Amino acid sequence: MDADHCYLEGNADAVEFCPHEPHANLLAASTYTLQEGDLPSRSGSVYLFDVEHSRLNLLHKVDTTGVFDIRWSRGGGGSLALAQADADGCLRVYKVDDSEDKGYCLREVAGEKISSSMCLYLDWDQSSTSIVVGLSDGSASVVSFTDSNLETVQEWKGHDFEVWTASFDLNNPSLVYTGSDDCKFSCWDIRDNPGDNRVFQNSKAHTMGVCCVSPSPSEPYSVFTGSYDETLRVWDTRSVSRPVNEVSVSLGGGVWRIKHHPSVRGVVLAACMHNGFAVVKVGGGKGEVMESYSKHESLAYGADWYKGKDQKRSLVATCSFYDKLLRLWKPETAFEI
């Protein structure tokens, strides 16, 4: 069921609901627009919305360079922060200010050029003191964040082409997963030199580039991957050096993002590029599409679940690229919470 929609000023590529109470009504969205010509440029913006009563109310907009990814901090005792990975090779962190005269707004507290390549993806660790970034030259970086300081502590080249995704293991902060355009799904031990401490690398399962790696928050040895080959895969990592591909679900479009339902085990929201969005249920060694959503006219890139306490009726935000469209909608599927 559609709740609301709006058009952004640039090509929409990422959306993220705030995971922290009492700020669960905050929704961030970002854009990336390539201006071609003799001197090509990449511009973008980060938007902050209030979604109370399932309506999109714009609170603040920050103009910046082209943004590939945004991610809210996980908590860990620190204050609320939103990180941005951008086309200039910069990692930026915003804090959310709330004042009586201006209301909610984003304030940049840290920014660091960490690479001459583009920053494509980012993920916070559980303590929100480190950020892993996937880079367009095949490298990944781990950056520490303390107060208002960003510092690269590890960088290694683990892939031949773009690292579209890089994620911390949710239970072991020493492990980082990466996925790349070289079709490889890898895991690294970052305690020393990650380039010399590859835990595993699977180069056979994905027939096209790996777009996203998403560890399950409810199953400690379950990791989901999405690929341009239009398949969502679920991996059992109990044998950490040889993960087992347990489940494969064909979604009819490149699986760009996978987001786990905040309270329903085994349910994920997938952004499927040329085939809209899908709600998928995985369990018992099989997976099935519960619901598809095709109200977007362009590449399905950004997707996320509302994470507030009131989840009797799930709320979803999705965005699509060239039509610059951001939508709020409620899945028709009834979930047992």
XYZ file of C-alpha atoms in Angstrom:
337
model
C 0.000 0.000 0.000
C 1.480 3.341 -1.057
C 1.907 5.915 1.710
C 3.771 8.852 0.150
C 6.342 9.779 -2.481
C 8.473 12.673 -3.664
C 11.042 13.458 -6.334
C 14.621 14.320 -5.391
C 16.731 16.787 -7.346
C 19.313 14.190 -8.403
C 19.434 10.499 -9.255
C 18.328 8.660 -6.104
C 20.563 5.759 -5.025
C 20.323 5.118 -1.255
C 17.808 5.342 1.604
C 18.360 4.584 5.303
C 15.937 4.708 8.224
C 17.507 5.750 11.517
C 17.820 2.659 13.777
C 17.819 4.609 17.047
C 14.899 5.518 19.276
C 13.715 8.222 19.727
C 14.857 9.169 16.205
C 13.306 6.248 14.310
C 11.162 8.659 12.276
C 14.265 10.086 10.591
C 14.927 8.887 7.042
C 18.081 9.752 5.083
C 18.291 9.588 1.279
C 21.113 10.384 -1.133
C 21.701 11.159 -4.805
C 24.439 10.783 -7.400
C 24.329 12.681 -10.696
C 27.047 12.555 -13.353
C 27.340 15.725 -15.426
C 29.029 14.585 -18.632
C 31.074 16.788 -20.937
C 34.635 17.985 -21.432
C 34.997 18.375 -17.677
C 32.684 15.760 -16.176
C 31.549 16.316 -12.599
C 29.665 14.260 -10.041
C 27.215 16.065 -7.807
C 24.919 14.805 -5.103
C 22.899 15.580 -2.013
C 21.956 14.040 1.313
C 18.353 14.535 2.419
C 16.894 14.214 5.913
C 13.160 13.502 6.196
C 10.700 13.038 9.054
C 8.306 10.169 8.255
C 5.867 10.569 11.128
C 2.354 9.408 10.139
C 3.965 7.752 7.071
C 4.445 11.078 5.291
C 7.661 12.505 3.844
C 8.483 15.837 5.487
C 11.814 17.287 4.326
C 13.835 18.617 7.258
C 17.222 19.373 5.725
C 19.282 18.928 2.553
C 23.068 18.979 2.218
C 24.592 19.518 -1.237
C 27.817 17.598 -1.741
C 29.617 15.534 -4.366
C 28.066 12.404 -5.867
C 27.074 10.001 -3.067
C 27.282 6.228 -3.511
C 26.203 5.136 -0.040
C 24.984 6.399 3.346
C 24.686 4.546 6.645
C 23.538 5.443 10.148
C 25.807 4.522 13.051
C 24.788 1.416 14.979
C 24.913 3.014 18.416
C 27.517 1.635 20.768
C 27.118 4.531 23.180
C 28.137 7.231 20.710
C 25.861 9.995 19.528
C 23.749 9.640 16.404
C 25.832 9.853 13.211
C 25.320 9.382 9.463
C 28.277 8.404 7.260
C 28.618 9.093 3.537
C 30.812 7.414 0.894
C 31.322 9.563 -2.187
C 32.737 9.789 -5.687
C 35.640 12.039 -4.649
C 37.144 9.262 -2.520
C 35.954 10.959 0.657
C 34.326 9.559 3.755
C 32.171 12.086 5.635
C 30.318 11.865 8.930
C 27.340 14.026 9.925
C 25.785 14.481 13.340
C 22.099 15.315 13.719
C 21.455 18.605 15.510
C 18.063 19.437 16.970
C 17.357 23.032 17.923
C 14.129 24.853 18.706
C 14.629 27.466 15.997
C 16.002 25.255 13.176
C 14.683 21.793 14.047
C 16.608 18.734 12.855
C 19.580 19.316 10.563
C 22.732 17.501 9.451
C 26.091 18.973 10.508
C 29.337 17.610 9.062
C 31.731 16.786 11.911
C 34.384 14.817 10.003
C 35.558 14.479 6.425
C 38.612 12.742 5.043
C 39.820 11.909 1.539
C 40.781 8.283 2.053
C 41.511 7.332 -1.563
C 42.154 8.658 -5.052
C 39.510 6.122 -6.132
C 35.769 6.404 -5.526
C 34.202 5.261 -2.247
C 31.374 2.924 -3.263
C 29.995 1.384 -0.058
C 30.375 1.674 3.693
C 29.467 -0.184 6.871
C 29.888 0.599 10.573
C 31.126 -1.937 13.086
C 28.922 -2.777 16.076
C 30.572 -0.175 18.321
C 30.354 2.565 15.639
C 34.062 3.311 16.096
C 35.210 1.843 12.755
C 33.936 2.078 9.179
C 34.833 -0.261 6.331
C 34.726 1.216 2.818
C 34.706 -0.506 -0.576
C 36.702 1.319 -3.265
C 36.511 1.435 -7.054
C 40.130 0.288 -7.546
C 39.515 -3.133 -5.955
C 40.663 -2.103 -2.487
C 38.938 -1.865 0.886
C 39.766 0.431 3.797
C 39.030 0.313 7.503
C 38.756 3.802 8.998
C 38.569 4.598 12.705
C 36.117 7.254 13.898
C 36.651 8.918 17.259
C 35.045 12.220 18.243
C 35.480 14.193 15.018
C 38.489 12.357 13.626
C 38.666 9.874 10.754
C 41.870 7.890 10.301
C 42.632 5.026 7.895
C 44.024 2.105 9.882
C 43.970 -0.627 7.200
C 43.867 -0.680 3.406
C 44.364 -3.679 1.146
C 43.725 -4.628 -2.469
C 41.770 -7.855 -2.380
C 39.961 -7.706 -5.729
C 40.643 -7.075 -9.401
C 37.743 -4.677 -9.982
C 35.310 -2.454 -8.049
C 34.519 -3.478 -4.467
C 30.775 -2.824 -4.550
C 30.222 -3.981 -0.977
C 32.133 -4.359 2.296
C 30.549 -5.374 5.624
C 31.653 -6.206 9.137
C 30.668 -9.551 10.603
C 28.030 -8.788 13.245
C 29.531 -11.127 15.856
C 33.265 -11.042 15.181
C 34.552 -7.468 14.666
C 37.828 -8.829 13.269
C 36.119 -10.217 10.156
C 35.187 -8.162 7.086
C 33.304 -9.453 4.031
C 33.797 -7.976 0.565
C 32.119 -8.468 -2.796
C 33.395 -7.248 -6.130
C 32.799 -6.860 -9.840
C 35.342 -9.693 -10.241
C 32.560 -12.110 -9.079
C 34.428 -12.930 -5.856
C 32.901 -13.087 -2.358
C 35.671 -12.815 0.251
C 36.298 -12.654 3.990
C 39.301 -11.029 5.669
C 40.823 -10.975 9.144
C 41.679 -7.322 9.821
C 43.627 -7.809 13.065
C 46.933 -7.595 11.222
C 47.540 -7.173 7.489
C 44.213 -8.152 5.861
C 45.799 -8.684 2.445
C 47.813 -11.532 3.962
C 44.938 -12.813 6.112
C 42.227 -13.868 3.703
C 39.853 -16.194 5.522
C 38.123 -17.369 2.333
C 37.394 -16.359 -1.227
C 34.619 -17.893 -3.317
C 35.035 -17.185 -7.028
C 32.698 -19.825 -8.475
C 29.183 -19.275 -7.120
C 28.434 -15.807 -8.510
C 28.426 -15.691 -12.303
C 28.490 -11.881 -12.324
C 29.663 -9.145 -9.954
C 28.793 -9.291 -6.242
C 26.788 -6.168 -5.354
C 26.037 -6.627 -1.662
C 26.955 -8.717 1.368
C 24.525 -8.599 4.292
C 25.112 -10.680 7.446
C 21.942 -11.817 9.194
C 21.263 -10.054 12.521
C 19.335 -13.079 13.847
C 21.417 -16.013 12.540
C 25.069 -15.593 13.586
C 26.476 -17.868 10.846
C 24.198 -16.737 8.017
C 25.373 -14.235 5.384
C 23.279 -13.063 2.409
C 24.807 -11.976 -0.906
C 23.302 -10.266 -3.937
C 24.725 -10.217 -7.443
C 24.259 -8.812 -10.918
C 23.442 -12.434 -11.839
C 19.947 -11.741 -10.369
C 20.332 -14.237 -7.528
C 20.063 -13.791 -3.776
C 22.221 -16.372 -1.994
C 22.356 -17.415 1.648
C 25.647 -18.738 3.025
C 26.397 -20.841 6.096
C 29.747 -19.626 7.454
C 30.159 -22.053 10.361
C 33.033 -23.580 8.438
C 34.516 -20.140 8.041
C 37.182 -21.147 5.512
C 34.628 -22.903 3.265
C 31.202 -21.230 3.443
C 28.303 -23.280 2.088
C 25.738 -21.780 -0.307
C 22.542 -23.032 1.378
C 19.809 -21.170 -0.512
C 19.584 -19.424 -3.892
C 16.576 -17.333 -4.978
C 16.238 -15.866 -8.471
C 14.814 -12.324 -8.291
C 14.738 -11.351 -11.969
C 17.056 -8.364 -11.611
C 20.505 -7.571 -10.271
C 20.336 -7.752 -6.462
C 21.852 -4.397 -5.496
C 20.773 -4.172 -1.840
C 19.514 -6.613 0.796
C 18.001 -5.299 4.042
C 16.919 -7.576 6.887
C 13.567 -6.973 8.564
C 14.315 -5.456 11.989
C 12.162 -7.939 13.908
C 11.070 -10.815 11.641
C 13.653 -13.564 11.261
C 14.474 -14.593 7.698
C 12.577 -11.789 5.932
C 14.566 -9.421 3.721
C 13.841 -6.512 1.403
C 15.800 -6.619 -1.862
C 16.414 -3.875 -4.418
C 16.486 -5.695 -7.758
C 17.659 -2.999 -10.190
C 15.671 -3.654 -13.419
C 12.964 -5.651 -11.619
C 11.787 -3.376 -8.799
C 11.795 -4.484 -5.173
C 11.020 -7.806 -3.510
C 10.175 -9.017 -0.020
C 11.774 -12.445 0.368
C 11.321 -15.089 3.068
C 14.224 -17.471 3.712
C 14.092 -20.466 6.041
C 14.222 -24.229 6.210
C 16.716 -24.462 3.381
C 14.539 -22.622 0.864
C 13.548 -19.105 -0.131
C 10.487 -17.558 -1.738
C 9.349 -14.154 -2.931
C 6.464 -13.067 -0.706
C 5.731 -9.801 -2.468
C 7.001 -7.670 -5.354
C 6.792 -3.893 -5.671
C 7.065 -2.281 -9.108
C 5.840 1.300 -8.689
C 9.244 2.711 -9.695
C 10.068 3.588 -13.299
C 13.845 3.204 -13.131
C 16.716 1.240 -11.576
C 15.794 0.034 -8.086
C 18.773 0.928 -5.892
C 17.834 2.087 -2.381
C 15.658 0.182 0.101
C 15.167 -0.022 3.858
C 12.723 -0.971 6.636
C 11.379 1.388 9.288
C 13.046 0.328 12.545
C 10.860 1.974 15.198
C 9.101 0.094 17.970
C 5.680 0.283 16.328
C 6.065 -2.420 13.658
C 2.574 -3.883 13.629
C 2.469 -2.638 10.076
C 5.873 -2.608 8.363
C 6.898 0.573 6.570
C 9.390 0.571 3.723
C 11.316 3.307 1.906
C 12.588 2.696 -1.618
C 14.216 4.865 -4.274
C 15.038 4.577 -7.944
C 17.795 6.187 -9.949
C 16.975 8.008 -13.167
C 13.393 8.955 -12.248
C 14.723 10.437 -8.937
C 11.801 8.897 -7.078
C 11.576 8.219 -3.332
C 8.590 6.199 -2.078
C 7.143 5.160 1.276
C 4.948 2.053 1.197
C 3.576 -0.681 3.404
C 3.926 -4.308 2.309
C 0.638 -6.158 1.955
C 2.196 -9.244 3.528
C 1.252 -9.720 7.173
C 4.275 -10.571 9.319
C 4.083 -12.338 12.640
C 6.238 -10.267 14.992
